[in-house]
Coordinates of C-alpha atoms and ligand atoms in Angstrom, one line a residue:
M1 CA 124.0 14.5 47.0
A2 CA 126.9 12.5 47.4
D3 CA 128.4 13.7 44.0
A4 CA 128.3 17.2 46.1
P5 CA 132.0 17.1 46.9
S6 CA 133.5 16.4 43.5
R7 CA 131.2 19.1 42.1
A8 CA 132.5 21.0 45.0
S9 CA 136.3 20.5 43.1
Q10 CA 135.9 20.9 40.2
R11 CA 134.3 24.9 40.4
V12 CA 135.7 27.3 38.9
A13 CA 138.2 29.3 41.9
I14 CA 136.8 33.1 42.0
P15 CA 139.4 35.5 42.9
A16 CA 138.2 36.8 46.4
G17 CA 138.2 41.0 45.7
R18 CA 137.2 40.5 42.4
F19 CA 134.6 43.9 42.8
D20 CA 136.7 45.2 45.4
D21 CA 136.5 48.3 42.8
A22 CA 132.4 47.6 43.0
P23 CA 130.6 50.7 44.3
F24 CA 129.2 48.9 47.2
I25 CA 132.1 47.3 48.1
R26 CA 133.5 50.4 48.5
A27 CA 130.8 52.5 50.1
C28 CA 130.3 49.3 52.7
R29 CA 134.4 50.0 53.3
R30 CA 133.3 53.8 53.6
Q31 CA 135.7 55.1 50.6
S32 CA 134.8 57.8 47.8
V33 CA 132.7 56.4 45.4
P34 CA 131.4 57.2 41.4
H35 CA 127.7 57.6 42.9
V36 CA 125.5 55.8 46.3
P37 CA 125.0 52.8 45.0
V38 CA 122.0 50.8 45.6
W39 CA 120.1 47.6 45.7
F40 CA 117.3 46.1 47.9
M41 CA 116.2 44.2 50.7
R42 CA 113.2 41.5 49.4
Q43 CA 114.5 42.8 45.6
A44 CA 114.1 39.9 44.2
G45 CA 110.9 38.3 43.8
R46 CA 107.4 39.4 45.7
S47 CA 106.6 42.4 42.9
L48 CA 108.2 41.1 40.2
P49 CA 106.5 39.8 36.8
E50 CA 109.1 37.8 36.0
Y51 CA 109.6 36.1 38.7
R52 CA 105.9 34.8 39.1
A53 CA 105.7 33.4 35.8
A54 CA 109.7 31.4 36.5
R55 CA 109.4 31.1 39.9
G56 CA 105.5 29.1 39.3
P57 CA 103.6 27.0 41.8
G58 CA 104.8 25.3 45.3
S59 CA 106.5 25.8 48.9
I60 CA 109.4 28.4 48.4
L61 CA 112.0 25.9 49.8
D62 CA 110.8 23.5 46.5
A63 CA 112.4 26.5 44.3
I64 CA 115.4 27.5 46.7
A65 CA 116.6 24.0 46.1
Q66 CA 117.0 23.8 42.2
P67 CA 120.2 25.8 41.6
D68 CA 119.9 27.0 38.1
L69 CA 116.2 29.0 39.2
V70 CA 118.1 30.3 41.7
A71 CA 120.6 31.9 39.5
E72 CA 117.7 32.9 37.6
L73 CA 115.8 34.3 40.3
T74 CA 118.5 36.6 41.7
L75 CA 119.5 37.6 38.5
Q76 CA 115.8 39.7 37.7
P77 CA 116.4 42.6 40.2
V78 CA 119.7 43.1 38.9
D79 CA 118.5 43.2 35.4
R80 CA 115.8 44.8 35.4
Y81 CA 116.2 47.9 38.0
G82 CA 120.6 47.8 37.6
T83 CA 121.5 47.3 41.3
D84 CA 124.7 47.4 42.5
A85 CA 124.7 44.2 44.0
A86 CA 122.3 41.4 43.8
I87 CA 120.6 39.5 47.1
F88 CA 121.5 35.6 46.6
F89 CA 117.6 34.4 46.4
S90 CA 117.1 31.7 49.4
D91 CA 115.6 32.2 52.7
I92 CA 117.0 33.1 56.6
V93 CA 115.0 29.5 57.1
V94 CA 116.9 27.1 54.7
P95 CA 119.7 26.0 57.0
V96 CA 117.7 25.1 59.9
A97 CA 115.4 23.2 57.9
A98 CA 117.7 21.6 56.0
V99 CA 119.0 20.2 59.2
G100 CA 115.7 18.8 59.7
F101 CA 113.8 21.1 62.0
G102 CA 110.8 20.4 60.4
V103 CA 110.0 24.2 58.7
D104 CA 108.1 24.7 55.9
V105 CA 107.6 28.2 54.3
T106 CA 103.8 28.7 53.9
P107 CA 102.9 30.8 50.5
G108 CA 101.4 34.2 52.3
T109 CA 102.5 33.3 56.1
G110 CA 106.1 33.0 55.8
P111 CA 107.8 30.0 57.7
V112 CA 105.1 27.1 60.2
V113 CA 107.7 25.0 62.8
A114 CA 105.1 21.4 62.9
Q115 CA 106.9 21.0 66.2
P116 CA 108.3 24.1 68.1
F117 CA 111.5 24.9 70.3
R118 CA 110.2 23.9 73.7
S119 CA 112.8 22.7 75.3
R120 CA 116.6 20.7 76.1
D121 CA 115.6 18.1 74.1
D122 CA 115.1 19.8 71.2
L123 CA 118.4 20.9 70.9
R124 CA 119.0 17.6 69.8
R125 CA 116.9 18.4 66.1
L126 CA 119.7 20.8 65.6
R127 CA 122.4 18.9 64.8
P128 CA 125.4 20.5 62.6
L129 CA 125.1 22.1 59.3
E130 CA 127.3 20.3 56.8
P131 CA 127.0 22.5 53.5
E132 CA 128.2 20.9 51.4
I133 CA 125.8 17.6 52.5
D134 CA 122.9 19.4 54.3
T135 CA 122.6 22.6 51.6
P136 CA 124.2 21.6 48.1
Y137 CA 122.1 23.6 46.3
V138 CA 123.5 27.3 48.3
V139 CA 126.6 26.2 47.0
E140 CA 125.8 25.2 43.2
A141 CA 124.0 28.9 42.7
V142 CA 126.2 31.1 44.3
S143 CA 128.5 29.1 42.4
Q144 CA 126.7 29.8 39.5
L145 CA 125.8 33.3 40.4
A146 CA 129.6 34.0 40.9
A147 CA 130.7 33.4 37.4
T148 CA 127.9 35.4 35.8
L149 CA 127.5 38.3 37.8
D150 CA 128.9 41.6 37.4
V151 CA 127.5 42.9 40.5
P152 CA 128.9 41.9 43.8
L153 CA 126.6 38.7 45.4
I154 CA 125.6 39.7 48.7
G155 CA 125.2 36.4 51.4
F156 CA 123.0 36.3 54.4
A157 CA 122.0 34.9 57.1
G158 CA 119.5 35.2 59.6
G159 CA 120.2 36.6 62.8
P160 CA 120.1 34.1 65.1
F161 CA 117.2 35.6 67.3
T162 CA 114.8 35.8 64.1
V163 CA 115.7 32.4 63.2
A164 CA 115.7 31.4 66.8
S165 CA 111.8 33.1 67.0
Y166 CA 110.8 31.3 63.7
L167 CA 111.8 28.2 65.9
I168 CA 110.2 28.7 69.7
E169 CA 106.5 30.7 68.1
G170 CA 106.5 28.1 65.8
G171 CA 105.8 30.9 62.7
P172 CA 105.6 34.7 62.6
S173 CA 104.4 36.6 65.6
K174 CA 103.6 39.6 66.6
N175 CA 104.6 40.1 70.6
F176 CA 107.3 37.3 70.3
T177 CA 105.8 36.0 74.3
K178 CA 107.2 33.3 74.3
V179 CA 110.3 33.5 73.0
K180 CA 110.8 36.2 75.5
S181 CA 109.7 33.6 78.4
L182 CA 111.9 31.9 77.2
M183 CA 114.6 34.1 77.4
H184 CA 113.7 35.1 80.6
S185 CA 112.6 31.9 82.5
D186 CA 115.6 29.6 81.3
P187 CA 118.6 31.7 79.8
K188 CA 120.8 28.9 79.9
L189 CA 118.5 26.9 77.5
W190 CA 118.0 30.3 75.1
A191 CA 122.4 31.3 75.5
D192 CA 122.9 26.7 74.3
L193 CA 120.2 27.4 70.9
M194 CA 121.1 31.0 70.4
G195 CA 125.0 29.1 70.2
V196 CA 124.1 26.6 68.2
L197 CA 122.2 28.8 65.4
T198 CA 124.6 31.1 66.1
T199 CA 127.6 28.1 64.4
M200 CA 124.9 27.4 61.7
A201 CA 124.6 31.2 60.9
V202 CA 128.6 31.0 60.2
T203 CA 128.7 27.5 58.8
S204 CA 126.0 28.5 56.5
L205 CA 127.5 32.0 55.4
R206 CA 131.6 30.9 55.4
S207 CA 130.0 29.0 52.0
Q208 CA 128.3 31.0 50.0
L209 CA 131.9 33.2 50.5
D210 CA 133.5 30.0 49.7
A211 CA 131.5 29.9 46.8
G212 CA 131.8 33.0 45.8
A213 CA 129.7 35.7 47.3
S214 CA 131.5 39.1 47.9
A215 CA 129.3 41.0 51.0
I216 CA 127.5 39.3 54.3
Q217 CA 124.2 40.2 55.6
V218 CA 122.6 39.0 58.5
F219 CA 119.0 39.7 59.0
D220 CA 118.4 39.8 62.6
S221 CA 114.8 41.4 61.1
W222 CA 113.3 41.2 64.5
A223 CA 116.2 42.3 67.3
G224 CA 114.3 45.6 67.3
I225 CA 111.1 43.8 69.5
L226 CA 113.9 43.6 71.9
A227 CA 114.5 46.1 75.4
P228 CA 118.5 47.6 74.6
Q229 CA 119.4 46.2 78.1
Y230 CA 118.6 42.1 77.3
Y231 CA 119.3 43.1 73.1
E232 CA 123.0 43.9 74.6
S233 CA 123.3 40.7 77.1
M234 CA 121.0 38.2 75.5
V235 CA 121.6 38.5 71.3
L236 CA 124.1 40.8 70.8
P237 CA 126.9 38.8 72.4
F238 CA 126.6 36.4 69.9
T239 CA 126.2 38.4 67.2
K240 CA 129.7 38.9 68.1
R241 CA 131.1 35.8 67.9
L242 CA 129.2 35.7 64.2
V243 CA 131.1 38.5 62.8
A244 CA 134.4 37.4 64.3
E245 CA 134.3 34.4 62.6
V246 CA 133.4 35.8 59.7
E247 CA 136.2 38.4 59.6
T248 CA 138.7 35.6 61.2
S249 CA 138.0 33.3 58.4
H250 CA 137.3 36.2 55.2
P251 CA 139.4 39.0 56.5
G252 CA 138.1 42.2 54.8
T253 CA 134.5 40.9 53.9
P254 CA 132.1 43.8 53.3
T255 CA 129.2 43.0 56.7
I256 CA 125.6 44.2 57.2
L257 CA 123.6 43.7 60.0
F258 CA 119.7 44.5 59.7
G259 CA 116.8 44.4 61.6
V260 CA 113.7 46.1 62.0
G261 CA 112.2 49.4 64.8
T262 CA 116.0 48.5 65.7
G263 CA 116.3 52.9 66.7
E264 CA 117.3 52.4 70.7
L265 CA 119.1 49.6 69.2
L266 CA 121.7 51.6 66.6
P267 CA 124.3 52.3 69.2
L268 CA 124.7 48.4 69.8
M269 CA 124.5 47.1 66.6
A270 CA 127.5 49.4 65.2
T271 CA 129.9 47.5 68.0
A272 CA 128.6 43.5 66.6
G273 CA 131.3 44.2 64.3
T274 CA 129.8 44.5 61.1
S275 CA 131.6 47.4 58.4
V276 CA 127.5 48.9 57.7
V277 CA 124.5 49.0 60.3
G278 CA 121.5 48.5 57.9
I279 CA 118.3 51.2 58.8
D280 CA 114.1 51.0 58.8
W281 CA 113.0 54.0 57.9
R282 CA 112.1 55.2 61.7
V283 CA 115.4 57.0 61.6
P284 CA 116.4 59.8 59.9
L285 CA 120.0 58.9 58.8
D286 CA 121.5 62.6 59.5
E287 CA 120.6 60.9 63.9
A288 CA 121.4 57.6 62.4
R289 CA 124.3 58.6 61.6
L290 CA 125.0 59.8 65.1
R291 CA 124.3 56.9 66.8
V292 CA 125.5 54.3 64.6
G293 CA 129.3 56.6 64.9
P294 CA 132.3 57.5 62.4
D295 CA 133.4 53.8 61.8
R296 CA 130.1 52.0 60.3
A297 CA 128.6 52.6 56.9
I298 CA 124.7 53.3 56.9
Q299 CA 122.3 51.3 54.7
G300 CA 118.6 53.0 54.0
N301 CA 116.1 53.4 54.9
L302 CA 112.6 55.2 52.0
D303 CA 110.0 53.3 54.4
P304 CA 109.4 50.9 51.5
A305 CA 105.2 52.0 51.6
L306 CA 106.3 55.1 50.1
C307 CA 107.0 53.7 47.3
L308 CA 103.1 52.6 46.7
A309 CA 102.3 56.2 46.9
G310 CA 102.8 57.3 43.1
W311 CA 106.7 58.9 42.2
D312 CA 106.5 62.2 43.1
V313 CA 105.3 60.9 47.0
A314 CA 108.5 58.3 45.8
A315 CA 111.3 60.7 44.5
E316 CA 110.6 63.4 47.5
A317 CA 111.0 60.4 50.1
T318 CA 114.3 59.4 48.0
R319 CA 115.7 63.0 47.6
E320 CA 114.6 63.8 51.1
V321 CA 117.1 60.0 52.4
L322 CA 119.8 61.4 49.7
A323 CA 119.7 64.7 51.6
R324 CA 120.0 63.4 55.1
A325 CA 122.7 60.9 54.2
G326 CA 124.8 63.8 54.1
R327 CA 128.3 64.0 51.6
A328 CA 130.2 61.5 54.2
P329 CA 131.6 58.7 52.2
G330 CA 129.0 54.8 53.5
H331 CA 125.9 55.2 52.3
I332 CA 123.9 52.4 50.4
F333 CA 121.2 53.5 49.1
N334 CA 118.0 51.3 50.5
L335 CA 114.6 50.5 51.3
G336 CA 114.1 50.9 55.2
H337 CA 112.7 47.3 55.0
G338 CA 111.9 44.6 51.9
V339 CA 109.7 45.2 48.6
L340 CA 106.5 45.4 49.3
P341 CA 104.3 43.3 47.4
E342 CA 102.4 45.0 45.5
T343 CA 105.7 47.8 44.6
D344 CA 105.3 48.8 41.1
P345 CA 108.6 47.4 39.8
G346 CA 108.8 50.8 37.5
I347 CA 109.2 53.3 41.0
L348 CA 112.1 50.9 42.0
E349 CA 113.6 51.7 39.0
Q350 CA 113.0 55.8 38.7
V351 CA 114.4 55.1 42.0
V352 CA 117.7 53.7 41.4
E353 CA 117.8 55.8 38.5
L354 CA 117.4 59.3 40.6
V355 CA 119.8 57.5 43.7
H356 CA 122.8 57.2 40.7
A357 CA 122.1 60.9 39.1
E358 CA 121.4 62.8 42.7
G359 CA 123.7 60.8 45.5
R360 CA 125.8 62.8 46.4
A361 CA 127.7 60.6 49.9
G362 CA 130.8 59.5 49.7
V363 CA 131.1 60.9 45.7
E364 CA 134.7 61.8 43.9
E365 CA 133.9 64.9 43.0
T366 CA 132.6 66.1 46.0
I367 CA 135.3 65.1 48.3
Q368 CA 137.5 66.5 45.3
E369 CA 135.2 70.2 45.7
E370 CA 135.6 70.5 50.1
R371 CA 139.2 69.5 50.3
P372 CA 141.3 73.8 51.3
Ligands
1CP1 O1 106.8 31.5 48.8 C1 107.0 33.0 48.0 O2 107.4 33.4 47.3 C2 106.7 34.1 49.4 C3 107.7 35.1 49.6 C4 109.4 34.8 50.2 C5 110.4 34.6 49.1 C6 110.3 35.4 47.9 C7 109.5 33.9 51.5 C8 108.6 33.9 52.4 N1 111.4 34.1 51.8 C9 110.8 34.6 50.3 C10 112.9 35.1 49.5 C11 113.9 35.4 50.5 N2 113.7 35.5 51.4 C12 115.4 36.4 50.2 C13 115.8 36.8 49.2 C14 115.7 37.4 48.4 C15 115.1 38.5 47.7 O3 113.6 38.4 48.4 O4 115.6 39.7 47.8 C16 115.3 36.9 51.5 C17 116.7 37.6 51.9 C18 114.4 36.8 52.8 C19 115.0 36.4 54.2 C20 113.9 36.7 55.4 N3 112.6 35.4 54.8 C21 113.6 37.4 55.9 C22 114.7 38.8 56.1 C23 114.9 39.7 55.2 C24 113.2 40.7 55.9 O5 112.0 40.8 55.2 O6 113.5 41.2 57.2 C25 112.6 37.1 56.9 C26 112.3 37.9 58.0 C27 111.9 36.0 56.1 C28 110.9 34.8 56.6 C29 110.3 34.9 55.7 N4 110.2 34.1 55.1 C30 109.0 33.9 54.1 C31 108.5 35.7 54.7 C32 106.9 36.2 54.0 C33 109.1 35.4 55.6 C34 107.9 36.9 56.5 C35 107.5 35.9 57.8 C36 106.4 37.3 58.5 O7 106.3 38.2 58.9 O8 107.4 36.7 59.4

């Protein structure tokens, strides 16, 4: 680890804006595109046989700490599907695990915390993240990928609410009762915890952008569990700070904010400052466009479960998503949540082909046709 800074200084500089003409980046900016860009949340891993072959047994955190393996796993779905972006292979709990909070990721379950966050004393277990020391493998893998990829790399962080939910609940949760009770019984401690996690996310995202990521996504996956008024007062201010700080250090970087079950939160999420709002499958995209307003691109929103019902069903549902997205620029095709492990990769391959062939949102020729 002591050699991390020198390795960093030897890194080849990747010019910022290298992918400004890529359809994914252009769609994030609501610019015209040659075709609707597509990528899939959780496209790496899970359903790919080549993932299972390369990854082997053991905790995913061990895999994430091997830059060569991470680069390979990140590239696999891009090579197979022809997606317009790569999502960095890592996990939202990597920063908190790296500062020693005591988080593991159990196969079949997800993140598990040995001693969950309970009181003010636990804030001491969340020291500031130093990426070159704590997560040099992230910096290294992003650098390798930035030098190799011919599509933009999306870096990511967990939204502070979603990361806090794992720390407080101790693992995956259905009702988030412990989180909600801490939020409401000790709002000051909640704000302090959110502040620490926001800073950690910003630090991690900046390290990924410095190393060559072209865009970032904030996965606030479980924020949809909250009523709008509490999302607005107890989560959104931190998301706004996160986005503003990334914009300050890396101006113009496309940013995406995503959560599941956020139909009622979309108008608020649209004020967080990201270029794009991710939409789950519950809100049709024409309605989603109304909820997020004209200043944001949208990403989504094929129900991942419909990819399990055969190609005819998946094709019809894909066409429905494209039709609902309409012709206005600023649609990135995605699933409404992550790829399900039992998905046939062949179906996702066909979805990409169909979106590229038939997606019209922001397509230049369409815009010209519509000019008087
Ligand atoms: O060992 C394994 O292979 C376990 C499965 C797995 C994988 C492949 C986990 C455990 N994490 C990951 C990688 C991962 N996690 C990626 C890499 C890129 C990709 O898969 O394409 C990304 C982007 C994440 C992000 C992540 N982790 C989120 C946000 C996205 C989402 O799905 O909402 C969340 C909530 C996690 C926590 C997590 N990690 C792993 C699991 C099974 C879970 C979810 C557990 C739960 O339901 O609470």
